[in-house]
Structures are given as structure tokens and as C-alpha cells.
mmCIF file of C-alpha atoms (C1' of nucleotides) in Angstrom:
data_model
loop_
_atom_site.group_PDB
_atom_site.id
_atom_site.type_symbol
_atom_site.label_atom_id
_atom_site.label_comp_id
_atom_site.label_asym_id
_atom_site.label_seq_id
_atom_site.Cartn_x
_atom_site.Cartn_y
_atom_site.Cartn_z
ATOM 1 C CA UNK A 1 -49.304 -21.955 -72.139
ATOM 2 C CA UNK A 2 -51.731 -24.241 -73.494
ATOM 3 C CA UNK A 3 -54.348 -26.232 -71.697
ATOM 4 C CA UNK A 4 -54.235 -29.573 -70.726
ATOM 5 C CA UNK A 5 -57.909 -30.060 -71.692
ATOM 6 C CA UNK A 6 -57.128 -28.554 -75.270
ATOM 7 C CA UNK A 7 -54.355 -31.409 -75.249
ATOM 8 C CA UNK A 8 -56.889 -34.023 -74.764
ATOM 9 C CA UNK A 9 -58.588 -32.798 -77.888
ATOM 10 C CA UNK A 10 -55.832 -32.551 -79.446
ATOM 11 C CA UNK A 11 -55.196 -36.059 -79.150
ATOM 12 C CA UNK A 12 -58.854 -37.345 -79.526
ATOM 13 C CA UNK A 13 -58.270 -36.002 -83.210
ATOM 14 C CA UNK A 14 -54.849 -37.130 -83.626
ATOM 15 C CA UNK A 15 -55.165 -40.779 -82.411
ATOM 16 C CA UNK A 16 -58.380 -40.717 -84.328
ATOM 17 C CA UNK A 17 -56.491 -40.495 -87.657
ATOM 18 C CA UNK A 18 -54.309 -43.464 -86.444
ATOM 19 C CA UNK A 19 -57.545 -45.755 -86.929
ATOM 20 C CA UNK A 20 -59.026 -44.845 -82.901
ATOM 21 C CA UNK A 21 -62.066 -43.655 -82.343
ATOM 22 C CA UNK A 22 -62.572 -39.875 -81.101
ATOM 23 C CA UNK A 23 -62.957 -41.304 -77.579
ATOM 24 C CA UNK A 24 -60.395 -43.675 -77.574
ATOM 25 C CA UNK A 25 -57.888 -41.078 -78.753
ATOM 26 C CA UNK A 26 -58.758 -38.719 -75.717
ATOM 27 C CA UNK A 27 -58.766 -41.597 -73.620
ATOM 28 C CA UNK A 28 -55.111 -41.744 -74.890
ATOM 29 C CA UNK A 29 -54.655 -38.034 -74.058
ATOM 30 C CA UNK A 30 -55.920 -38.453 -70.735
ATOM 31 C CA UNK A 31 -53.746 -41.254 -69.529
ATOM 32 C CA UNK A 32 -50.402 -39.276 -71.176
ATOM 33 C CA UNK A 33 -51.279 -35.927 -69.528
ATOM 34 C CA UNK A 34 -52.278 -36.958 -66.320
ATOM 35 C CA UNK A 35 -50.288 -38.821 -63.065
ATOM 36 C CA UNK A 36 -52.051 -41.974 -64.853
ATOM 37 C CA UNK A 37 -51.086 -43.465 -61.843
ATOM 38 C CA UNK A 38 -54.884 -43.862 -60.609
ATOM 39 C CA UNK A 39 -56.904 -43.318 -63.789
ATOM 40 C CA UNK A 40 -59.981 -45.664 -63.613
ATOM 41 C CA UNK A 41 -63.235 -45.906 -66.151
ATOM 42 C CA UNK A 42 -65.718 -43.860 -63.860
ATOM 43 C CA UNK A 43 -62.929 -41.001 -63.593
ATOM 44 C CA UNK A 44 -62.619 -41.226 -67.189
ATOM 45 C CA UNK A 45 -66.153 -40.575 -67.414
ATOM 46 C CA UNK A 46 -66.511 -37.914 -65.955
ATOM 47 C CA UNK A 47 -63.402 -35.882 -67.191
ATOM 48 C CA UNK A 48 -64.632 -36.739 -70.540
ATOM 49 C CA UNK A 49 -68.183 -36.588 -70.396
ATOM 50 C CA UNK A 50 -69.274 -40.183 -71.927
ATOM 51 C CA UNK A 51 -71.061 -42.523 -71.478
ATOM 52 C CA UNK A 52 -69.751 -45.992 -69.222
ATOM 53 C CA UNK A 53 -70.766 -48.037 -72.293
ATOM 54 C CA UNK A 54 -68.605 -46.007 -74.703
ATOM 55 C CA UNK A 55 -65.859 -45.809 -72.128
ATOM 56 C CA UNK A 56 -65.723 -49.330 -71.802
ATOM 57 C CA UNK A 57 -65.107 -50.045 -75.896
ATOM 58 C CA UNK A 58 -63.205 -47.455 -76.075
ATOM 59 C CA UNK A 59 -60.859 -49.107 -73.221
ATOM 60 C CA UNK A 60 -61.519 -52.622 -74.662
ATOM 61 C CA UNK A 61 -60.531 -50.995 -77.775
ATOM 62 C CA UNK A 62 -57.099 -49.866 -76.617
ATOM 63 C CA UNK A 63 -56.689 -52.447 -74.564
ATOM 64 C CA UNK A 64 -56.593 -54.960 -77.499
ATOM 65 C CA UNK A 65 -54.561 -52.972 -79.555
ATOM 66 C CA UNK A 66 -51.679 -53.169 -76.909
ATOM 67 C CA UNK A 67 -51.540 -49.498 -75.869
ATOM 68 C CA UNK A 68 -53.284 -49.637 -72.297
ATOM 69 C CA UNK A 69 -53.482 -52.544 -69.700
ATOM 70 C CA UNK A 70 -55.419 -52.339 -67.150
ATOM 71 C CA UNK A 71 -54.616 -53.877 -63.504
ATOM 72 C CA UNK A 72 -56.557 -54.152 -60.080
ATOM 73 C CA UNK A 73 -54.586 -52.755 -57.320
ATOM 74 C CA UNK A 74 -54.838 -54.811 -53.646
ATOM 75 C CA UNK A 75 -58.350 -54.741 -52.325
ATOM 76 C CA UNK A 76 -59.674 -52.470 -54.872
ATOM 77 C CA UNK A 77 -63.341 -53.154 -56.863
ATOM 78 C CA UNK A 78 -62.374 -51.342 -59.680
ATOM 79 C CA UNK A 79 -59.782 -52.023 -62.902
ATOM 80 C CA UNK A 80 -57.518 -49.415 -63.385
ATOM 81 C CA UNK A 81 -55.745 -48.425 -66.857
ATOM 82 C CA UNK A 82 -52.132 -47.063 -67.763
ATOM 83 C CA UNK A 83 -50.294 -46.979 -70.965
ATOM 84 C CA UNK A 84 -48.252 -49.631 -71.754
ATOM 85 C CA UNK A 85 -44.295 -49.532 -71.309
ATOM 86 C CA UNK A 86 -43.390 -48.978 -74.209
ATOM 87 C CA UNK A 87 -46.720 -47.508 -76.076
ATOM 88 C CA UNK A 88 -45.301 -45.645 -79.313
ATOM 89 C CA UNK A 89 -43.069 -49.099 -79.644
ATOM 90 C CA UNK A 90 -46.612 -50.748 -79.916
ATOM 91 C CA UNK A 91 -47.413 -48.252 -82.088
ATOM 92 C CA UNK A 92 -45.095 -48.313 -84.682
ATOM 93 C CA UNK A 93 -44.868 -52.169 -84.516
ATOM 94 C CA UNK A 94 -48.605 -51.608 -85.776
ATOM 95 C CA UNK A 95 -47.374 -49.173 -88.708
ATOM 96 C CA UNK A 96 -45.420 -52.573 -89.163
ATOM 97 C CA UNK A 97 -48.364 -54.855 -89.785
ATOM 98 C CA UNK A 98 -49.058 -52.500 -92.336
ATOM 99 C CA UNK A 99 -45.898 -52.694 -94.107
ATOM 100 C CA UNK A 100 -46.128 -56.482 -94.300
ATOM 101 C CA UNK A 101 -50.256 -55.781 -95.572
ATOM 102 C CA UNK A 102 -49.031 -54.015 -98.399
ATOM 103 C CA UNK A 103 -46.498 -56.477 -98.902
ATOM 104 C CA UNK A 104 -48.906 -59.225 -99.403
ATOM 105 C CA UNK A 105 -50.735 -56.963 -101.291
ATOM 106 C CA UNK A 106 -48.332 -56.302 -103.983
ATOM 107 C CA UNK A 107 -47.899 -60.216 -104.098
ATOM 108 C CA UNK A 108 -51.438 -60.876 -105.030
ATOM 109 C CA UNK A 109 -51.277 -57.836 -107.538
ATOM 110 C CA UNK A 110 -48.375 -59.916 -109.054
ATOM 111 C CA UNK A 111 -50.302 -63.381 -108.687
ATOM 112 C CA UNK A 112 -52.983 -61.577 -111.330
ATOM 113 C CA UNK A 113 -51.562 -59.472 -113.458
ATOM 114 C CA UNK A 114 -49.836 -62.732 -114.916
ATOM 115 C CA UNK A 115 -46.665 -61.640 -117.446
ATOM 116 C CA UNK A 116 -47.709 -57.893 -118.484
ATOM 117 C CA UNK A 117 -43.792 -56.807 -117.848
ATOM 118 C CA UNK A 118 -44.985 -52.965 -116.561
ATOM 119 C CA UNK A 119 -47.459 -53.922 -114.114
ATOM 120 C CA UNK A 120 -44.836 -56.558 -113.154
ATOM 121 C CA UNK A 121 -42.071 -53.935 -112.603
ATOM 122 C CA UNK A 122 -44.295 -51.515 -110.526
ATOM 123 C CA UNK A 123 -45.201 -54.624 -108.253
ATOM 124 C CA UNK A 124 -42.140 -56.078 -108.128
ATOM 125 C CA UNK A 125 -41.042 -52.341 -106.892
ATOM 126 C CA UNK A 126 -44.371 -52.027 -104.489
ATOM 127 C CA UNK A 127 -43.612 -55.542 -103.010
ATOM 128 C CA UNK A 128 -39.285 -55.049 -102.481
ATOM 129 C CA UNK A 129 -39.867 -51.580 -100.696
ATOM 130 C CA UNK A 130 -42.732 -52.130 -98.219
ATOM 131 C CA UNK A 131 -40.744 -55.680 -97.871
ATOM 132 C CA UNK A 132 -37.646 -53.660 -97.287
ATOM 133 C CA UNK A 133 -39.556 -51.392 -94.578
ATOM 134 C CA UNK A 134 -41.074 -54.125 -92.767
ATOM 135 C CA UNK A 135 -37.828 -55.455 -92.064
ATOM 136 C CA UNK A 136 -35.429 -51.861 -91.479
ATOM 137 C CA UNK A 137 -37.822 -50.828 -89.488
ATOM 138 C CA UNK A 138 -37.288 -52.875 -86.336
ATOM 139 C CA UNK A 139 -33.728 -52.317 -86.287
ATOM 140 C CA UNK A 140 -34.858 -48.499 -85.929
ATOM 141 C CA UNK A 141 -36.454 -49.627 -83.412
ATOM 142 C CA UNK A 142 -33.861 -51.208 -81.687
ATOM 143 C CA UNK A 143 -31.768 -48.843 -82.367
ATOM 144 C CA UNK A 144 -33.614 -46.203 -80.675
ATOM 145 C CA UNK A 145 -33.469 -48.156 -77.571
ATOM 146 C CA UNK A 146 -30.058 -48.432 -77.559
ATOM 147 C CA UNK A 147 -29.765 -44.970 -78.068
ATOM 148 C CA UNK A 148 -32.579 -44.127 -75.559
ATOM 149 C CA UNK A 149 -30.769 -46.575 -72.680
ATOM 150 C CA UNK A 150 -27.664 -45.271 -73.410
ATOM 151 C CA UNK A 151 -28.478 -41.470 -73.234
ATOM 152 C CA UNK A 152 -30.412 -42.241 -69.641
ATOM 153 C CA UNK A 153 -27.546 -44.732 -68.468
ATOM 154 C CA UNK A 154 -24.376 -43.519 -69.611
ATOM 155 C CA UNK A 155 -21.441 -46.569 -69.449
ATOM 156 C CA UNK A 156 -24.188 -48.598 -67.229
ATOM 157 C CA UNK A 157 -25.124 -52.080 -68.073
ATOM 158 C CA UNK A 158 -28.770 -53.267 -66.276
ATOM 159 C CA UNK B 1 -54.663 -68.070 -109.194
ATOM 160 C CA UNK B 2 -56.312 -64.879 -108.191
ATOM 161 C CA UNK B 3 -58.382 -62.403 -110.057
ATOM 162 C CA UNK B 4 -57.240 -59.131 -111.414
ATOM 163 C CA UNK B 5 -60.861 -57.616 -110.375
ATOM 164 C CA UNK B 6 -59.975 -59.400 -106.486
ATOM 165 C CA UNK B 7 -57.033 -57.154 -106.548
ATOM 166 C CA UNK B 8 -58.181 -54.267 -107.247
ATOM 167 C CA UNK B 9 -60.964 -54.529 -104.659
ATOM 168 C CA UNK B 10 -58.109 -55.523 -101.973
ATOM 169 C CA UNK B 11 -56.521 -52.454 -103.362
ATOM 170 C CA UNK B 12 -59.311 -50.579 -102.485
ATOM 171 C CA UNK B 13 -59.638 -51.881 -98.775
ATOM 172 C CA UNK B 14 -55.706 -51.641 -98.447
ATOM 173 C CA UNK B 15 -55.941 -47.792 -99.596
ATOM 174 C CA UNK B 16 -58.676 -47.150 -97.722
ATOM 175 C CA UNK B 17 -56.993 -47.620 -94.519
ATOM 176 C CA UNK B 18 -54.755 -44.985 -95.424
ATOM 177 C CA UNK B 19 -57.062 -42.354 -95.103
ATOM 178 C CA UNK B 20 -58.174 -42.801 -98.940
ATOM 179 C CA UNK B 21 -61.808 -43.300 -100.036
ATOM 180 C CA UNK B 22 -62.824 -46.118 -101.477
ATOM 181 C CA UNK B 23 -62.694 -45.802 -104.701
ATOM 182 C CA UNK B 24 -59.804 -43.810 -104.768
ATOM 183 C CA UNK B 25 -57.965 -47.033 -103.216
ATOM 184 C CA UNK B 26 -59.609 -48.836 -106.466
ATOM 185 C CA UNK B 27 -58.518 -46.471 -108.888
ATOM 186 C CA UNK B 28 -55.111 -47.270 -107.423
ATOM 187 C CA UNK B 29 -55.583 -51.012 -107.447
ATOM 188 C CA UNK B 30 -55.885 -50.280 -111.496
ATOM 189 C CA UNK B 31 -53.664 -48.228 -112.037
ATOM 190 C CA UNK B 32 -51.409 -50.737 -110.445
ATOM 191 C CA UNK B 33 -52.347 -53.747 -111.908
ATOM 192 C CA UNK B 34 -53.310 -52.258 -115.283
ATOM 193 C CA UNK B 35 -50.681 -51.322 -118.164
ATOM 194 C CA UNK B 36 -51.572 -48.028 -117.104
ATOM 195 C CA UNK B 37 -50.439 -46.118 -120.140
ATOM 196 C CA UNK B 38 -53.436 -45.212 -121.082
ATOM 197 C CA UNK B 39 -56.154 -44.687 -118.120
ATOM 198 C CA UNK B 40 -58.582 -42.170 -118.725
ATOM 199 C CA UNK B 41 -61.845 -41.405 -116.610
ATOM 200 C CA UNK B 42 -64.113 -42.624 -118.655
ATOM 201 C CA UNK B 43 -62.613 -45.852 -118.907
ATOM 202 C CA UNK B 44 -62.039 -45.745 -115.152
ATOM 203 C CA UNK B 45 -66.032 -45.017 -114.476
ATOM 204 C CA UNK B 46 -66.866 -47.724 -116.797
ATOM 205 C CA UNK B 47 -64.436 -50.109 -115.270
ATOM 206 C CA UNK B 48 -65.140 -49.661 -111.376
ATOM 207 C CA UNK B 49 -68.895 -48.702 -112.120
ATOM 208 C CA UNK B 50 -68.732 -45.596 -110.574
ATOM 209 C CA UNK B 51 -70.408 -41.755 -111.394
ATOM 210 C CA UNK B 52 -67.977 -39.552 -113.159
ATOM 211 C CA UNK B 53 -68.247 -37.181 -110.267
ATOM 212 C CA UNK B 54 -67.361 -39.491 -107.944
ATOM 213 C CA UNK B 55 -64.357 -40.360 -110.001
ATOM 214 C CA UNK B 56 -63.394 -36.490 -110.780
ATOM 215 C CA UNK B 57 -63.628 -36.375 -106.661
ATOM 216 C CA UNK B 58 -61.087 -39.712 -106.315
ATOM 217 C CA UNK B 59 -58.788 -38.683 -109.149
ATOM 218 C CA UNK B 60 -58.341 -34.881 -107.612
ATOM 219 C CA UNK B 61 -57.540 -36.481 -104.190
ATOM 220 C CA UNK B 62 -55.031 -38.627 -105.737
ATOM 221 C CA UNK B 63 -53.320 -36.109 -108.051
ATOM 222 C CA UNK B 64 -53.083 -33.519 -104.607
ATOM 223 C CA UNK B 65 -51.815 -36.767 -102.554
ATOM 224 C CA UNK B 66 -48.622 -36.510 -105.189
ATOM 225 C CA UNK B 67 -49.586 -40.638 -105.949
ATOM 226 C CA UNK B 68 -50.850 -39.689 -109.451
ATOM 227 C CA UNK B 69 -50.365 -37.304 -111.697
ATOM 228 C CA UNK B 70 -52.643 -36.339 -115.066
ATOM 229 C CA UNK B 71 -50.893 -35.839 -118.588
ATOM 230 C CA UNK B 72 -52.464 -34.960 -121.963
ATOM 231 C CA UNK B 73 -51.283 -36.697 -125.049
ATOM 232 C CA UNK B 74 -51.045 -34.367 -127.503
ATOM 233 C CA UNK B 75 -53.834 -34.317 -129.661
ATOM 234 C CA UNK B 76 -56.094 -36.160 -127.174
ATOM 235 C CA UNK B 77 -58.949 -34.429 -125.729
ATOM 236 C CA UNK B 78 -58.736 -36.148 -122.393
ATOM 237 C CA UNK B 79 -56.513 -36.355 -119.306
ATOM 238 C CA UNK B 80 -55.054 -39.755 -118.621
ATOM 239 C CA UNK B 81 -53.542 -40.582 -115.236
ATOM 240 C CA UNK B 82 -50.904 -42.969 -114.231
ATOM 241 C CA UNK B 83 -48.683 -43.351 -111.196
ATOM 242 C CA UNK B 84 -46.275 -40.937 -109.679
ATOM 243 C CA UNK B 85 -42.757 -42.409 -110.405
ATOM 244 C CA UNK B 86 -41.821 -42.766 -106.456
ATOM 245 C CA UNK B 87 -45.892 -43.319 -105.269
ATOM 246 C CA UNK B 88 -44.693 -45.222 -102.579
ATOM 247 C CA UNK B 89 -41.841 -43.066 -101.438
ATOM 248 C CA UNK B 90 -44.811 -40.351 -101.266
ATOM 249 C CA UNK B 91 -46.889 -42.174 -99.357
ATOM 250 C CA UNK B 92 -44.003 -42.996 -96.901
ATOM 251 C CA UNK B 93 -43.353 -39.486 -97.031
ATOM 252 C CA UNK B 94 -46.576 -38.721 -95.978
ATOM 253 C CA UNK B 95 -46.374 -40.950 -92.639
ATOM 254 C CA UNK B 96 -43.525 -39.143 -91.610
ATOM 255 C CA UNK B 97 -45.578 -36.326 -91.641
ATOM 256 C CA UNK B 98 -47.640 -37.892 -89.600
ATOM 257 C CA UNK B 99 -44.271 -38.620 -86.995
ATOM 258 C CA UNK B 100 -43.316 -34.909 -87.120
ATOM 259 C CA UNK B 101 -47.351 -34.485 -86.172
ATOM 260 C CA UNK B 102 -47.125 -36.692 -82.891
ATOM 261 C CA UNK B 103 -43.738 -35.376 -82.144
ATOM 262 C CA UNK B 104 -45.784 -31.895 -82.166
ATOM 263 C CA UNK B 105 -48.615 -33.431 -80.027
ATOM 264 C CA UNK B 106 -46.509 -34.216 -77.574
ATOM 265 C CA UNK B 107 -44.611 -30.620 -77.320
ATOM 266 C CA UNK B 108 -48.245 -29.408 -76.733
ATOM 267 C CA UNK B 109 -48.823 -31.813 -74.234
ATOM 268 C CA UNK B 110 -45.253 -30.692 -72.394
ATOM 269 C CA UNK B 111 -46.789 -27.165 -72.752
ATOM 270 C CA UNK B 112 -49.804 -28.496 -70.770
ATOM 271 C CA UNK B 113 -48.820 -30.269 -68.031
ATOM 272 C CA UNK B 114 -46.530 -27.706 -66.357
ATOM 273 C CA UNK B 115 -44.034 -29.546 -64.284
ATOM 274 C CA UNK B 116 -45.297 -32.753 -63.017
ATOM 275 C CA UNK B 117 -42.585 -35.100 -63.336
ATOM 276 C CA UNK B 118 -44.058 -38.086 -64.504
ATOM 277 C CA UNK B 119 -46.302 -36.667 -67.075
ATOM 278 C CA UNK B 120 -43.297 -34.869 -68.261
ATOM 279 C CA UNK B 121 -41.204 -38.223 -68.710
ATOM 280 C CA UNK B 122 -43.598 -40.098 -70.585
ATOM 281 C CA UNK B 123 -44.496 -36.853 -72.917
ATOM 282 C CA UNK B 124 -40.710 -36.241 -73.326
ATOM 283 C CA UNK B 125 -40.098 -39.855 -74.024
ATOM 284 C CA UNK B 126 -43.052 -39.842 -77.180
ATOM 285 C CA UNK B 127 -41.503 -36.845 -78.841
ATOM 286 C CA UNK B 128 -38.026 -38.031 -78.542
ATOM 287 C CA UNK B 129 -39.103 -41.122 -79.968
ATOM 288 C CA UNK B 130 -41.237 -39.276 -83.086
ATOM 289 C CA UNK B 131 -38.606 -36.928 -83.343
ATOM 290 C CA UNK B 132 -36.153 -39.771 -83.732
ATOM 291 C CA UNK B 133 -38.385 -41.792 -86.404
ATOM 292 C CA UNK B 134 -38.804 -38.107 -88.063
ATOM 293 C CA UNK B 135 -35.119 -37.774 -87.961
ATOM 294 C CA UNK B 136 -34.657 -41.476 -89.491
ATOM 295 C CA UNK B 137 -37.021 -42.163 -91.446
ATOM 296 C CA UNK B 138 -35.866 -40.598 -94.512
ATOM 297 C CA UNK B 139 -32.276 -42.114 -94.225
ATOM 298 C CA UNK B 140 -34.295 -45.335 -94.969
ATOM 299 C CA UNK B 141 -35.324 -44.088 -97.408
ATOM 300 C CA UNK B 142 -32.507 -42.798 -99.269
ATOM 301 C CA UNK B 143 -30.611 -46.483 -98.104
ATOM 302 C CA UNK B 144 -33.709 -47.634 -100.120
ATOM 303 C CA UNK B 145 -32.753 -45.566 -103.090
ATOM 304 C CA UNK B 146 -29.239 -46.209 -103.263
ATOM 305 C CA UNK B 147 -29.630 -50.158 -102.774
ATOM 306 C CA UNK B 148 -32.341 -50.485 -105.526
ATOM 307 C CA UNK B 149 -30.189 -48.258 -107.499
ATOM 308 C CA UNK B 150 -27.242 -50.700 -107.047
ATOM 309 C CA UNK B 151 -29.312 -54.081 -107.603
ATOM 310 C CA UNK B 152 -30.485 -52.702 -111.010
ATOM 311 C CA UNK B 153 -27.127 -51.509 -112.030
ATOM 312 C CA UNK B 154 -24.480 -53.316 -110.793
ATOM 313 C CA UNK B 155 -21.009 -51.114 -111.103
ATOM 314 C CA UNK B 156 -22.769 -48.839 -113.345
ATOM 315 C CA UNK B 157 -23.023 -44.854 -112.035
ATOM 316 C CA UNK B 158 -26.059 -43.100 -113.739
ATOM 317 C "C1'" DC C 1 -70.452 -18.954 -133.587
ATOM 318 C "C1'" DT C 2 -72.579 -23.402 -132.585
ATOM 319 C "C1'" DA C 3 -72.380 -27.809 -130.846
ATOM 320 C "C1'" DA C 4 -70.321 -31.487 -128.472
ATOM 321 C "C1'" DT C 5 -67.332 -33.420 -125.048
ATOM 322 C "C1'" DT C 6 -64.584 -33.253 -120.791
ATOM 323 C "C1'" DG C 7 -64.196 -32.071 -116.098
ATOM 324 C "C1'" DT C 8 -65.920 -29.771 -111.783
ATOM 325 C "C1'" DT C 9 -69.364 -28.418 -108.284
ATOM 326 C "C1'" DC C 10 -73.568 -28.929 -105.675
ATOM 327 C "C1'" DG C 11 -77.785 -30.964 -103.251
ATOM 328 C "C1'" DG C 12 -79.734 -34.969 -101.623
ATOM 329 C "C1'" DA C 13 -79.823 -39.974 -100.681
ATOM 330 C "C1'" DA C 14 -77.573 -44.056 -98.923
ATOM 331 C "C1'" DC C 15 -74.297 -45.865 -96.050
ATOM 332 C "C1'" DA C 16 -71.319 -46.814 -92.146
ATOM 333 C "C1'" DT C 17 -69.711 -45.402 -87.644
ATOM 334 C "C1'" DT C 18 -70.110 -43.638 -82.987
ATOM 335 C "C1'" DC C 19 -72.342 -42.723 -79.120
ATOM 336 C "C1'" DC C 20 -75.876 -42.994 -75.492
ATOM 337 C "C1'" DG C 21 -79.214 -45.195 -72.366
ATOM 338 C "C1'" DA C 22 -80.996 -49.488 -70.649
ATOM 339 C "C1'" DA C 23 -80.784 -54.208 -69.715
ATOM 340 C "C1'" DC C 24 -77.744 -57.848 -68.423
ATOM 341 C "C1'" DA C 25 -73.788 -60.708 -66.256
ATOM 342 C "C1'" DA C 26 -70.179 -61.146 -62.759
ATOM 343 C "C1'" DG C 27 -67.962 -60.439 -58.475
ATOM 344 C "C1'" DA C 28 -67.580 -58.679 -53.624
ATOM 345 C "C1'" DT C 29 -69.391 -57.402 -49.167
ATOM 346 C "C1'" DA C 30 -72.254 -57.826 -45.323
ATOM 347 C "C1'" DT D 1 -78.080 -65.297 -49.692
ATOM 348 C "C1'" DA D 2 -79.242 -60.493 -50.794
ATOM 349 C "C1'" DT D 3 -77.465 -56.302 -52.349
ATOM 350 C "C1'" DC D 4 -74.385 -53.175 -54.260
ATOM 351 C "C1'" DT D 5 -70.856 -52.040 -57.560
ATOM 352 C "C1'" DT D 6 -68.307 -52.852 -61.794
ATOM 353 C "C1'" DG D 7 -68.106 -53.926 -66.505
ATOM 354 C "C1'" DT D 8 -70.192 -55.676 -70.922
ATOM 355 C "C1'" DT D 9 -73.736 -56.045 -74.549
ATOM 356 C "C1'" DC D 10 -77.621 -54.481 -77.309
ATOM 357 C "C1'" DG D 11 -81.080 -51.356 -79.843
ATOM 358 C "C1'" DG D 12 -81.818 -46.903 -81.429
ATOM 359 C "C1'" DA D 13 -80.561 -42.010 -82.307
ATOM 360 C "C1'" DA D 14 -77.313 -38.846 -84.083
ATOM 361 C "C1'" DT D 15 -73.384 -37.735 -86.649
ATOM 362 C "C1'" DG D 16 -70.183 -37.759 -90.471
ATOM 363 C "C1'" DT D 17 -68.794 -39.602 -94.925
ATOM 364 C "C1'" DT D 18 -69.353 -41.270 -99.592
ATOM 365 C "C1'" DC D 19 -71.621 -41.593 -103.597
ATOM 366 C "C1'" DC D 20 -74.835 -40.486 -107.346
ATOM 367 C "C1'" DG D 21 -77.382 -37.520 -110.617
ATOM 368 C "C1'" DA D 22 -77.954 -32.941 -112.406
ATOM 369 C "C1'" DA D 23 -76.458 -28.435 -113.405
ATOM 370 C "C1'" DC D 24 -72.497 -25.705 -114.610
ATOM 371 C "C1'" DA D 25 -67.880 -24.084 -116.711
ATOM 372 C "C1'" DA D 26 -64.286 -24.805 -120.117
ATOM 373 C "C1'" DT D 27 -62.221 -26.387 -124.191
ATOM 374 C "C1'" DT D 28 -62.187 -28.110 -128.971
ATOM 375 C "C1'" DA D 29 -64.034 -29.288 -133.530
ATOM 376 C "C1'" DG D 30 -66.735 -28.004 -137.337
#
DNA sequence: CTAATTGTTCGGAACATTCCGAACAAGATA
DNA sequence: TATCTTGTTCGGAATGTTCCGAACAATTAG
């Protein structure tokens, strides 16, 4: 059985690859190994071995990208962070942008290449499929969901 | 209207963010917006400004990425390079590599936290969910495939 | 076989990024 | 108000990556 501290690793470099940095991405490991229930920046700290400073971009960092929040429980001095609802949703809602990017990409490829028909084509083609993507993709989304509320809730209705 | 040479430097940002270098992510904004028939190192180097190591370096990483592939004309004494007939299939190929990755990730991070039941939710919950996009994700694809297939050729079976 | 050209590999320089420690701002308690 | 704690910002060090120029291997023409 593997280690949960190996996890954390694990993640640092996996999340990094997604565009986080190595801290954030262990941040990320932390908060989906542990109770998260109580994880705050000095705790963070110390299980990781950073620096406050970096721990606060890092936090800042995921915070703006939608995958943590961070909330202030009743008479407490301190913020404390959790992963969002619905965190891979965020995620691949991100991937998203990307699609759309690359759409708008393809469309200023076609804005210069003017009338050469083969560059034209292999736009045209770029710009249709990430277009397609960018708007499939939600419904698998949603359709997950579905699926997801439906597996947990069998014939229920919230 | 914009600039071929604007497009290819997008290109190279764009590309970049993939996990690309640089220039590779230029070479691609040529090959894209060029005729591309007939792109050959030296006319790359010259073109983006760049060493011819660097280049050997970019073009290697693209032609192992699957996104271009060298051919030889006969008679010519040096390899030209164009795009791979499905690049961007391959490159959303390689993200779901990157889903069947996470949906790993978070098996290793079931193997790690033992038992705890709300650690074990959220971790079972994130490789569902990558499992599910793994699962998916190539269905788009082939719905891609079939519908650009039937816009080009209406009624006709290749 | 010799010479020339194409493509790869290697060492070092330039560059960007990340991180730490220290100074700073903001809020709460006594 | 004074003090303590929390969180952010800034300059510098360290790290990793990318790129260039030079040396090397391989292939082709003469």
C-alpha cells in the first residue's frame, strides 16, 4: 500500500503539468488526501515544508483558478481552504477555455493566410473541431452528472 | 487584417501551453499557415531565425508527438515536414492520456488513504469522473469523424 | 575515395520561473 | 491604543529550461 505522502508528490508533479506550480499541485494533493475538513495555511506549511509566502501564492493561485475556496469558520483568526464542489468540473471547464483558444486561433490563422485553398482547408478543419469540442464537451459534462446523481440517487428527484 | 508572421507567433504561445517549446509551437504556426508542401529545415531556421540545432531539437519533438511527420522526395537530399493528417485528433488523443493519468492518480490516492470515508468519496468521485471522460472522450471523437465525414460527402459512402 | 551537405549531439550561456526570507498591511484581542 | 497573529508583497538566490554555436556522424555527388 502506497503512502499518502508519496501521493502528495505524486500530485505536486501531476497538477504541475496541468499549468500549477509544484507547490500548488501538492497543495492539491493535500486537501484530496486528507479530512480537508480543517486544512489551514500554517498546517500546510508545515506538512509541506514551505515557506508562508509561497504557501500563500500558491493558495491565491488555486484559489483564482476556482479549485479551492477558502472560508473562516465562527470565531476563528485563521482562513481555512477546501476544494471546491465540484473541482475536476472546474477543471475540465478550464480544458474548455482552451478549446475555444485554439478556436480563435485557427480564426486568425484564417484571417492571414488570405485565399491559399490548403492552408484554408487545414484551418477551416483546426477551427470546426476544437469549435466542435468546445461545445460537446459540456454536454459530457452534464451528462456525467446525470449519470453521477442518478447512480447515488436511484428513482430520487432532489 | 492580421499578419501571417502575428500568427505564427500566437501559434507559438498557443503550442506552448501544451507542453511544447517555443519554437516548436512556431514551427507549427508555419506549417499551418504555410502551403506546407514543401518545408524543409533550412527554410524553417531561416524563416523563424532560429539555430539548426535548435530546430533539429523542435522538429524531433514534433515528429515523436505524432503532429508531424518527415518525408523525402525522391531525389531530394533533404527531409521536408508537414502535418500529420489527424494532428489535432493526436493532440486530443494525447489529453486523454492525460484523463487516464488523473484517473490513475486518484487510484493511488485510494491506495493511500486507507479507509477514511471522506477522503475516499472525493478520491472515488475524481477517478470516476476521469475514468468517465477516458471512457468518452474518444466517442467524440469518432461522432467528430463521422459528422465531418458526412458534411463533406453528403449520401456518398467512401 | 574525397568533398560537401544534412542532421544530431553536447557544453555553456541566457532566460524565465519558483521559492525563500524579510518587510509590510490588516484585523482581532486585551 | 498597543500587541499579537494572519496574510500579502518584494528582492534576491536557486533551480530548471531553452537556445545557440561547435563538434560529430551519415549520406550523396563527383
Amino acid at each position: 500500500m502506497a503512502d499518502v505522502e508519496e501521493f502528495v508528490e505524486s500530485a505536486g508533479l501531476y497538477f504541475e503539468r496541468l499549468g500549477l506550480s509544484r507547490t500548488a499541485g501538492r497543495v492539491m494533493g493535500c486537501l484530496l488526501a486528507d479530512t480537508g475538513e480543517a486544512a489551514d495555511a500554517p498546517g500546510l506549511c508545515e506538512r509541506l515544508g514551505v515557506a508562508k509566502s509561497s504557501m500563500s501564492v500558491a493558495l491565491n493561485q488555486l484559489e483564482q483558478g476556482g479549485l479551492i475556496e477558502r472560508y473562516r469558520p465562527p470565531r476563528a483568526r485563521r482562513d481555512h481552504y477546501r476544494l471546491t464542489d465540484d473541482v475536476f468540473g472546474r477543471a475540465f471547464r478550464a480544458k474548455m477555455a482552451e478549446f475555444a483558444a485554439f478556436t480563435a486561433l485557427a480564426e486568425q490563422g484564417l484571417d492571414a493566410v488570405g485565399d491559399h485553398p490548403v492552408a484554408r482547408a487545414r484551418l477551416e478543419n483546426m477551427r470546426d473541431m476544437y469549435a466542435f469540442m468546445a461545445r460537446e464537451f459540456p454536454k459530457l459534462l452534464d451528462r456525467w452528472d446525470t449519470e453521477r446523481t442518478d447512480a447515488h440517487r436511484p428513482g430520487g428527484s432532489d
